PDB file of C-alpha atoms in Angstrom:
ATOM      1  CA  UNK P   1       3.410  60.117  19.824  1.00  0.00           C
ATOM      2  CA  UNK P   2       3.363  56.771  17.603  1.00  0.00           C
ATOM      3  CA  UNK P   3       4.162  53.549  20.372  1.00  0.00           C
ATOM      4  CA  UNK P   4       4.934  50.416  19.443  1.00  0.00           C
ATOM      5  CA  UNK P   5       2.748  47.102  20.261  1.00  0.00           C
ATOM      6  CA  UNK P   6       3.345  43.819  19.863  1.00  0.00           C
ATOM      7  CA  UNK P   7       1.452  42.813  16.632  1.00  0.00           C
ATOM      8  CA  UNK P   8       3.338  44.632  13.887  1.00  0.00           C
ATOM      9  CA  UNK P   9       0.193  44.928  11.577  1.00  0.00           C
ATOM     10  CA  UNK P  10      -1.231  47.545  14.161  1.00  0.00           C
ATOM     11  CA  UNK P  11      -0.563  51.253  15.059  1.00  0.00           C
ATOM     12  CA  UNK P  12      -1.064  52.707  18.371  1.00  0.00           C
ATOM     13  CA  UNK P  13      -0.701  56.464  19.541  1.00  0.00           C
ATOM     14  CA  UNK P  14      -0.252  57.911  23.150  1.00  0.00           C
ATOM     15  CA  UNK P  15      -0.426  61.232  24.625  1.00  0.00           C
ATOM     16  CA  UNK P  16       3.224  62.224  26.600  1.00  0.00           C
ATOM     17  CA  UNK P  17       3.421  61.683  29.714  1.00  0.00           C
ATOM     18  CA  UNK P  18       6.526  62.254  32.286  1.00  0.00           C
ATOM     19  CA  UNK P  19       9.158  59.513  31.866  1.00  0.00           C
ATOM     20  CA  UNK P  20       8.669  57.196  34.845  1.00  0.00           C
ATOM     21  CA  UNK P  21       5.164  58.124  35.712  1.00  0.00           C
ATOM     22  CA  UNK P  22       2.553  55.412  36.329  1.00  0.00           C
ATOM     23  CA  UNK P  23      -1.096  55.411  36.571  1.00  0.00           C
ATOM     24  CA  UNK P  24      -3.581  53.447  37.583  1.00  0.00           C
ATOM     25  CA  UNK P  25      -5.509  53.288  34.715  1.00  0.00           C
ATOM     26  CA  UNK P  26      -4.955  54.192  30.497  1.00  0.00           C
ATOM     27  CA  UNK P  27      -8.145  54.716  28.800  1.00  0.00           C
ATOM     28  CA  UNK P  28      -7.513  53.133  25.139  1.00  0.00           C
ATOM     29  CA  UNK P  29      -9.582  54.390  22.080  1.00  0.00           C
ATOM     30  CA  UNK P  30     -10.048  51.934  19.310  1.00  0.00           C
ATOM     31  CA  UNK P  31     -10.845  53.066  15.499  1.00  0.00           C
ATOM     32  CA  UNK P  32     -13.878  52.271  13.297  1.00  0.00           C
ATOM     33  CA  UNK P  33     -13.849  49.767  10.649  1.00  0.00           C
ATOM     34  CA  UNK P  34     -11.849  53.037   8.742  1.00  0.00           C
ATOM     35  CA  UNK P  35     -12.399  53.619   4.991  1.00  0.00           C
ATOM     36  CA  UNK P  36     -15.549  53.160   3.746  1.00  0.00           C
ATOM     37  CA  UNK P  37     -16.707  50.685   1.509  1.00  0.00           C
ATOM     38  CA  UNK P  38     -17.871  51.943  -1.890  1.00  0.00           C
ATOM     39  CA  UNK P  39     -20.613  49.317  -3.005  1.00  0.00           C
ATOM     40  CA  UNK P  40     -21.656  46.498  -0.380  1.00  0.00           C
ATOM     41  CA  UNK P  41     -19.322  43.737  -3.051  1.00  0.00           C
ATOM     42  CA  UNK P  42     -16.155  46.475  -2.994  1.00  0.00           C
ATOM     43  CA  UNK P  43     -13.961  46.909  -0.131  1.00  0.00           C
ATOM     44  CA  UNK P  44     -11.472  49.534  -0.171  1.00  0.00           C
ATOM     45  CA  UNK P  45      -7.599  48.444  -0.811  1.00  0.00           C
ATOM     46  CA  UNK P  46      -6.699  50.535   2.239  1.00  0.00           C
ATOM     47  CA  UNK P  47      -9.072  50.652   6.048  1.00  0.00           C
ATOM     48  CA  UNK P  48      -7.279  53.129   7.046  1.00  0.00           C
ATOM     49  CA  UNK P  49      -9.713  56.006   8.010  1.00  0.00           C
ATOM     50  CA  UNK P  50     -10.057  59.005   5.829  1.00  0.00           C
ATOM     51  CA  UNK P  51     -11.361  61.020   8.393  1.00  0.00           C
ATOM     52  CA  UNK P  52      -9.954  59.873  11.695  1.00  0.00           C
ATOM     53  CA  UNK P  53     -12.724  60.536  14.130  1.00  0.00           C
ATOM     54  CA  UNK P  54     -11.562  58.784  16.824  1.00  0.00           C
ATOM     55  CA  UNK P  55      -8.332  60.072  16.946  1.00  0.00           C
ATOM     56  CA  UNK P  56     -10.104  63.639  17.562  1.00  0.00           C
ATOM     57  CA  UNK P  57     -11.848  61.837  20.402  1.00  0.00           C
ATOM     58  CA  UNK P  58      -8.726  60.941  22.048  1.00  0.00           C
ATOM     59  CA  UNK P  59      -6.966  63.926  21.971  1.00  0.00           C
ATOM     60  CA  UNK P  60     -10.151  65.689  23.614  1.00  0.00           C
ATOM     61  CA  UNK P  61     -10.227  63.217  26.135  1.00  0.00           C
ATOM     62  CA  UNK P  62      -8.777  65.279  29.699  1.00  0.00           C
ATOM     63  CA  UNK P  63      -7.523  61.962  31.077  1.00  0.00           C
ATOM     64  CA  UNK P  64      -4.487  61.819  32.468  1.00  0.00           C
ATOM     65  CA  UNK P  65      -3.095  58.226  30.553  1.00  0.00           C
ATOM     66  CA  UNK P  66      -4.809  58.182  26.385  1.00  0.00           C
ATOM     67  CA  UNK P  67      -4.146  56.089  23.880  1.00  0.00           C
ATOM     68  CA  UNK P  68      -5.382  55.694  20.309  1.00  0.00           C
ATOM     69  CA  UNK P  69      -5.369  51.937  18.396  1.00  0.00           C
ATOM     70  CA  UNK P  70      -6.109  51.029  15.290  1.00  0.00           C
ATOM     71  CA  UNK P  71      -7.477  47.943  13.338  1.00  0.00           C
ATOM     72  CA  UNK P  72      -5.538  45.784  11.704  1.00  0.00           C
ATOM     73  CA  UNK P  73      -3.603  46.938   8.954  1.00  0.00           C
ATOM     74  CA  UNK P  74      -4.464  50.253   9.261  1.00  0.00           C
ATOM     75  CA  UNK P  75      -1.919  53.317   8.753  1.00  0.00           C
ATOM     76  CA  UNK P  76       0.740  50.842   6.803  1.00  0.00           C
ATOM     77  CA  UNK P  77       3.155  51.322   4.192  1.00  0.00           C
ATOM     78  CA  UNK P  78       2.003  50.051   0.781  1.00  0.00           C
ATOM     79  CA  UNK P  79       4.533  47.252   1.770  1.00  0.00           C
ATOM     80  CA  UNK P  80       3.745  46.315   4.545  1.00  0.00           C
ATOM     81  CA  UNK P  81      -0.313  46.371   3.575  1.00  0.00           C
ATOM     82  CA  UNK P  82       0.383  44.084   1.299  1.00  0.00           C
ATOM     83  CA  UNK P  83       1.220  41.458   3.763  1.00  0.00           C
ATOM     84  CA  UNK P  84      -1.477  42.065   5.486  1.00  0.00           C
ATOM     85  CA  UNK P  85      -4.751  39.715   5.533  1.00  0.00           C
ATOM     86  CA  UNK P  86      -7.598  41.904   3.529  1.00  0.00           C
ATOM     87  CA  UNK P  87     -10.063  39.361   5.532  1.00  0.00           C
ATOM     88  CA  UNK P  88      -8.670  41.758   8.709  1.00  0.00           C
ATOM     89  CA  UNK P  89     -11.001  44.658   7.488  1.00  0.00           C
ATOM     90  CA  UNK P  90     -13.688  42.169   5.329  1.00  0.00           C
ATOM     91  CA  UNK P  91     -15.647  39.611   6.859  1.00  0.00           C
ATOM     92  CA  UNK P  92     -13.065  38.336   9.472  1.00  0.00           C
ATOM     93  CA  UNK P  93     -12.742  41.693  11.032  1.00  0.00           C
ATOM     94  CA  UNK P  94     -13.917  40.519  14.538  1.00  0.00           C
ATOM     95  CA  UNK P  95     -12.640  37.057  13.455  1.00  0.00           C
ATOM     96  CA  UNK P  96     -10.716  35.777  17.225  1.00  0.00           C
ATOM     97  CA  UNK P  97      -6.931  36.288  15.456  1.00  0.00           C
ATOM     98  CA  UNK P  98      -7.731  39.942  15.366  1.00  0.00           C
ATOM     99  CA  UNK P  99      -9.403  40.258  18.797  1.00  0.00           C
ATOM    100  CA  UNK P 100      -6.434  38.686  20.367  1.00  0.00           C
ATOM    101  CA  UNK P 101      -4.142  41.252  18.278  1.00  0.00           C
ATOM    102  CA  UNK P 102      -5.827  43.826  19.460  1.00  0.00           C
ATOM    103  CA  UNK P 103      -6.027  42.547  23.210  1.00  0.00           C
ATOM    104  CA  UNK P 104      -2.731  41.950  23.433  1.00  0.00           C
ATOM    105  CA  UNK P 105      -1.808  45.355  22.420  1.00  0.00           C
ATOM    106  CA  UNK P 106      -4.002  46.494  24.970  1.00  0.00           C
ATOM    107  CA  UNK P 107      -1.579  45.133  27.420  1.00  0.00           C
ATOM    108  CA  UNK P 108       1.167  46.892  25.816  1.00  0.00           C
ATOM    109  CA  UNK P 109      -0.191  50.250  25.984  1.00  0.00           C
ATOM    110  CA  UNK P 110      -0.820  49.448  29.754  1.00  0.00           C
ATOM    111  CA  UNK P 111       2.664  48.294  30.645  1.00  0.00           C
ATOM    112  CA  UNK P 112       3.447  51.555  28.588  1.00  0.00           C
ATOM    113  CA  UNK P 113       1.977  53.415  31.244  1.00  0.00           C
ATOM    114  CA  UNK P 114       2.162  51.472  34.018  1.00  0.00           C
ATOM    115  CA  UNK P 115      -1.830  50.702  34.407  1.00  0.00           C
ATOM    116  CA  UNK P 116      -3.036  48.136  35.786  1.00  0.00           C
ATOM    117  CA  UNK P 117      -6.370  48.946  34.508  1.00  0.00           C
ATOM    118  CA  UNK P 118      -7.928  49.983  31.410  1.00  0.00           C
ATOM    119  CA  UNK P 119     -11.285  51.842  29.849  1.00  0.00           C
ATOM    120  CA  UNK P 120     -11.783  50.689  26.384  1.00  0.00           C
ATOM    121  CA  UNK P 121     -13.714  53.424  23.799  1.00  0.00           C
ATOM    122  CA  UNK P 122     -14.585  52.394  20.486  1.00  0.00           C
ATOM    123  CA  UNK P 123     -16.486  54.104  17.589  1.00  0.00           C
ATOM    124  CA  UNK P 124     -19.009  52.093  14.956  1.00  0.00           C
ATOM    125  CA  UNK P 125     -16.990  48.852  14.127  1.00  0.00           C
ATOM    126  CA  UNK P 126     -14.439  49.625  17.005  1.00  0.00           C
ATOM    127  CA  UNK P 127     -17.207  49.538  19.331  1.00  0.00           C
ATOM    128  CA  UNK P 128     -18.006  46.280  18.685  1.00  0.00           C
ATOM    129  CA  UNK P 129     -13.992  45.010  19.058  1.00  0.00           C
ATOM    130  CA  UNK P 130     -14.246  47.316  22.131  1.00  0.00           C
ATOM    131  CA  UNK P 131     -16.565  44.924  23.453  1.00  0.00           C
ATOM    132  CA  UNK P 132     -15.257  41.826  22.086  1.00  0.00           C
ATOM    133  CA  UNK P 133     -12.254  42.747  23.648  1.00  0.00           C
ATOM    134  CA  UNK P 134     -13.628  43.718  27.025  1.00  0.00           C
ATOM    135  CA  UNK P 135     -15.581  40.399  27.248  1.00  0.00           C
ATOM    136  CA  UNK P 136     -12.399  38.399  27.257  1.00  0.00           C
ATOM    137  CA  UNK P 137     -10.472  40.614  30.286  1.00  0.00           C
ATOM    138  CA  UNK P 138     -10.849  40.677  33.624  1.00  0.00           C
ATOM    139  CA  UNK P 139      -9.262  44.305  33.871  1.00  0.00           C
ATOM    140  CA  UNK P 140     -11.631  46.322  31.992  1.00  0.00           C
ATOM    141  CA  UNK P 141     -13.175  49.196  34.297  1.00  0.00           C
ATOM    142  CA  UNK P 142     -15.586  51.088  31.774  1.00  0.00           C
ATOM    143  CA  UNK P 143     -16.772  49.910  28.527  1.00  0.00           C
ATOM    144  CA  UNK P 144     -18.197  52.953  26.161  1.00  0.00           C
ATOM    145  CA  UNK P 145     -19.145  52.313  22.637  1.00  0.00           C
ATOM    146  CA  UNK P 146     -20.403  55.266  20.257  1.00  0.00           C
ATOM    147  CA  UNK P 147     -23.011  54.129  16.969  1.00  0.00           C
ATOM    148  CA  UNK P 148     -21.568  50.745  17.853  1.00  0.00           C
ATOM    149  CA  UNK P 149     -23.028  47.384  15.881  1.00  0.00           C
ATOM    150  CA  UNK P 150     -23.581  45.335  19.034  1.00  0.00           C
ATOM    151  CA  UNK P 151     -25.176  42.479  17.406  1.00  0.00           C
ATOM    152  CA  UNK P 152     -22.930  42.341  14.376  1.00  0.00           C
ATOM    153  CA  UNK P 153     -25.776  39.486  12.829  1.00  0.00           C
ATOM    154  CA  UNK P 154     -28.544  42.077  13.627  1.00  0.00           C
ATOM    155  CA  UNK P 155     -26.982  44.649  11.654  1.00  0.00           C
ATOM    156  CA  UNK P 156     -26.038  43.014   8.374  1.00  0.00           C
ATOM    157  CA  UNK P 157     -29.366  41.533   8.433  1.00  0.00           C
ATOM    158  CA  UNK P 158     -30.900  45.004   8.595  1.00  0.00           C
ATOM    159  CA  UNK P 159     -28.965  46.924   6.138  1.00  0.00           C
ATOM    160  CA  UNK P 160     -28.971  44.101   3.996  1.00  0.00           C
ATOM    161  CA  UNK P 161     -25.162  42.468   3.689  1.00  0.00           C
ATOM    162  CA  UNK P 162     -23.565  39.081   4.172  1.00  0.00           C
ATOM    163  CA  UNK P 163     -23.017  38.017   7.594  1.00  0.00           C
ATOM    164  CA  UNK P 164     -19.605  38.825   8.811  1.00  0.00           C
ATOM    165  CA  UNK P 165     -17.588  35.532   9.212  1.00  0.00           C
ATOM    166  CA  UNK P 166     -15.678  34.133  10.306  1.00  0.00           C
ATOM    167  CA  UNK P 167     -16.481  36.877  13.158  1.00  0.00           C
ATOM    168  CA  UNK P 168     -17.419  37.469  16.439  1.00  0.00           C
ATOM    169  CA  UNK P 169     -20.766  39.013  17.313  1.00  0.00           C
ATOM    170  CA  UNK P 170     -20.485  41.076  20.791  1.00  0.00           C
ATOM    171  CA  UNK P 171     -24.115  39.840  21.600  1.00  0.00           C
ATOM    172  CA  UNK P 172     -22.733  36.720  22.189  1.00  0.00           C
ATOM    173  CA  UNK P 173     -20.437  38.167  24.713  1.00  0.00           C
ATOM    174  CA  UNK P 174     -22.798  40.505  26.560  1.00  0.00           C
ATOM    175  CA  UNK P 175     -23.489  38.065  29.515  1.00  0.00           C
ATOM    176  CA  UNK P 176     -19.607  38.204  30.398  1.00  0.00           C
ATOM    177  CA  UNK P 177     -19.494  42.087  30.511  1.00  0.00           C
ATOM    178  CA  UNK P 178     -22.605  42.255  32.931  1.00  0.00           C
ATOM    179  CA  UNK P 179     -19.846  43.692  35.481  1.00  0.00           C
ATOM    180  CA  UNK P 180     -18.331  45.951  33.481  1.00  0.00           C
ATOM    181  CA  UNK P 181     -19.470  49.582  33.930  1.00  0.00           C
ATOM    182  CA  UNK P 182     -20.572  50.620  29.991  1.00  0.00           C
ATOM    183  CA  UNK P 183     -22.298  53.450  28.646  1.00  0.00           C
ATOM    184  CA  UNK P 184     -23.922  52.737  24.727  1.00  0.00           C
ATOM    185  CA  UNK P 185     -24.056  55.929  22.895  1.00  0.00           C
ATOM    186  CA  UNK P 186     -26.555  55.503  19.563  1.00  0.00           C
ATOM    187  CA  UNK P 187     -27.630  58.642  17.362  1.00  0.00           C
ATOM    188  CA  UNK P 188     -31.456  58.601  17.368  1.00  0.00           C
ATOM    189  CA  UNK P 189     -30.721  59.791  12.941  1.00  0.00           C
ATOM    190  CA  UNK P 190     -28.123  57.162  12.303  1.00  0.00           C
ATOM    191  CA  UNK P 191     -28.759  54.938   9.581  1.00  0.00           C
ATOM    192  CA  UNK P 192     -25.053  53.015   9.398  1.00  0.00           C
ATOM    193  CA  UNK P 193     -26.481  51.545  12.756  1.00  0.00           C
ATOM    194  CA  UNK P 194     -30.004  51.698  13.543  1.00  0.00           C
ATOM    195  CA  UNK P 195     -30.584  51.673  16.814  1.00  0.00           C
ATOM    196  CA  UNK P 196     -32.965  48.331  16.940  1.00  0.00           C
ATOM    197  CA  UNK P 197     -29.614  46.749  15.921  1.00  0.00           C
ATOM    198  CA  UNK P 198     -28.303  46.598  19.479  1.00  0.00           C
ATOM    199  CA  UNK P 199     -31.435  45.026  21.280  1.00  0.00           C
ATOM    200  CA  UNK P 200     -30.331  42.027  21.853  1.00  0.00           C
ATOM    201  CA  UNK P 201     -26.973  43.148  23.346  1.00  0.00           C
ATOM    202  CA  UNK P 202     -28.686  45.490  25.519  1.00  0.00           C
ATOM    203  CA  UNK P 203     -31.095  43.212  26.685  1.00  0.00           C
ATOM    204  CA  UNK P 204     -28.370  40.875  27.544  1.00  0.00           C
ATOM    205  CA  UNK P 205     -26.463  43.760  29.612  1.00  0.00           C
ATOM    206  CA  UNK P 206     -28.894  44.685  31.950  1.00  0.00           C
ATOM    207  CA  UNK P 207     -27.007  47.034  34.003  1.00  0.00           C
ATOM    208  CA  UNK P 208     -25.947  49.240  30.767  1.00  0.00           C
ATOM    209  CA  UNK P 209     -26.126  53.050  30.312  1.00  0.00           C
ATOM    210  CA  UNK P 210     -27.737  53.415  27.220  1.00  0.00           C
ATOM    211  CA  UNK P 211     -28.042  57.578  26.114  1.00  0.00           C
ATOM    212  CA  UNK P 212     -29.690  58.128  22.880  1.00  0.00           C
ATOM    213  CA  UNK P 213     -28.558  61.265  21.541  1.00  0.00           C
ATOM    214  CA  UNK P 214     -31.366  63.633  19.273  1.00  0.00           C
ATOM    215  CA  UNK P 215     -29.633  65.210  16.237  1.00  0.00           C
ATOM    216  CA  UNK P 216     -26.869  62.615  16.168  1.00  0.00           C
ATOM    217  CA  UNK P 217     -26.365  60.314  13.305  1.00  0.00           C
ATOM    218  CA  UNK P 218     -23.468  57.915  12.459  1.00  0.00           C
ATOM    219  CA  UNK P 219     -20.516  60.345  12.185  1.00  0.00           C
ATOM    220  CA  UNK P 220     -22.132  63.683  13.693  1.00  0.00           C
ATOM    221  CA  UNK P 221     -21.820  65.084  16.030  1.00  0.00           C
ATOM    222  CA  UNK P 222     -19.792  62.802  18.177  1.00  0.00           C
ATOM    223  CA  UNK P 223     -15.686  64.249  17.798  1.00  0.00           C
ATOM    224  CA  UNK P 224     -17.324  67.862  18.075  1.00  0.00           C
ATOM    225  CA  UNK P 225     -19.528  66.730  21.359  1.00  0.00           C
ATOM    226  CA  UNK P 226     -17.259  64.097  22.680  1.00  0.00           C
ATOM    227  CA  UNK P 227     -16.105  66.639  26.240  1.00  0.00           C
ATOM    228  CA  UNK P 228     -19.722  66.543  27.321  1.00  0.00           C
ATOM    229  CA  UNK P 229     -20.744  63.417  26.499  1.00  0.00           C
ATOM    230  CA  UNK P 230     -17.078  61.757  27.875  1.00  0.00           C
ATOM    231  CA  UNK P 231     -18.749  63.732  31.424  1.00  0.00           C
ATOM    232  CA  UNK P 232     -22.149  61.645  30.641  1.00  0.00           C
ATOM    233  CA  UNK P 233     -20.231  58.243  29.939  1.00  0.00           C
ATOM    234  CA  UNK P 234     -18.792  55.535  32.815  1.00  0.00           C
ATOM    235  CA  UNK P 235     -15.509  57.181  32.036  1.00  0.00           C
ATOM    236  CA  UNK P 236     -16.598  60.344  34.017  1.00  0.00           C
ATOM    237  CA  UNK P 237     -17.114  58.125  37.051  1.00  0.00           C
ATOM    238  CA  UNK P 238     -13.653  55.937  37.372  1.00  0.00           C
TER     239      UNK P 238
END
């Protein structure tokens, strides 16, 4: 059922749950970058996703308290996108405005359930504000990321784009998450994020769960897997 956070420019999704009923913890599932980008120099007029992967994720997630968020400026009205930023899903996507965004509705989707703890998930680019995000909380209790750019300079460098700024680059970040429990999932075939694009995050998070995955690439076969490997991940521990 669509929830409402604080930042209007965002949309959030929750699975029912009894009127009244509080847990302990709401695992929160936070989109990709969405719609792709046609040439490197053409961003789409619209991020939001054409095929919502992560929404598939969440809904196949046996948790108890699940919640789906997505980027800024995602799933809005031609109206309301309008109004909205296009640096959001361009080169300021992990800019500290949108972090912020996105943490605080973070905290709305916990006082929705009545958590007082939260497992972030994110997918590609939403691994990456995943992180961002978790690096700035002190009530994060598993981290997973899935074909995540970790080291956002790392990764334009090797697919050959612009840096992203005014962004954040997680790698930065990954000495403040060295308490956070975190499983890294990479495809061992994806070229969207090659796998040597998260070193330096990795190396910086020594305590990590890293599982490389044969046969994966950047979108397969992660939705159609994601019961097993949720089993494999930190959040089949908390």
């Amino acid at each position: 059922m669509p929830v409402e956070v604080p930042d209007k420019r965002l949309r959030a999704f929750a699975k029912r749950t009894a009127p009244g009923v509080s847990t302990g913890r709401v695992t929160v599932y936070i989109e990709s970058d969405g719609a792709p980008w046609r040439v490197p120099d053409e961003p789409p007029v619209d991020p939001t996703p054409l095929r919502p992967l992560v929404l598939r994720m969440a809904i196949s997630d046996p948790s108890p308290a699940v919640a789906y968020l997505g980027r800024p400026c995602q799933y809005l009205g031609k109206e309301e996108l309008l109004q909205c930023d296009p640096a959001l899903w361009m080169g300021g996507r992990f800019r500290d405005e949108a972090v912020a965004a996105m943490s605080l509705a973070v905290d709305g989707l916990k006082r929705i359930y009545g958590a007082a703890e939260v497992n972030l998930v994110g997918y590609s680019g939403g691994g990456a504000m995943a992180a961002l995000i978790a690096a700035r909380r002190g009530d994060v209790s598993c981290l997973v990321t899935v074909a995540a750019p970790l080291d956002t300079r790392a990764w334009t460098d090797a697919i050959g784009v612009s840096p992203l700024s005014p962004s954040l680059n997680p790698a930065d970040d990954a000495d403040r998450l060295r308490r956070v429990p975190q499983t890294h999932f990479r495809g061992v075939r994806d070229k969207v994020v090659p796998a040597a694009t998260t070193r330096r995050f990795l190396d910086r998070a020594p305590g990590a769960t890293v599982i490389d995955k044969q046969g994966f690439d950047h979108r397969c076969c992660w939705d159609d897997e994601w019961k097993d490997l949720w089993r494999l991940s930190c959040l089949g521990n908390v």
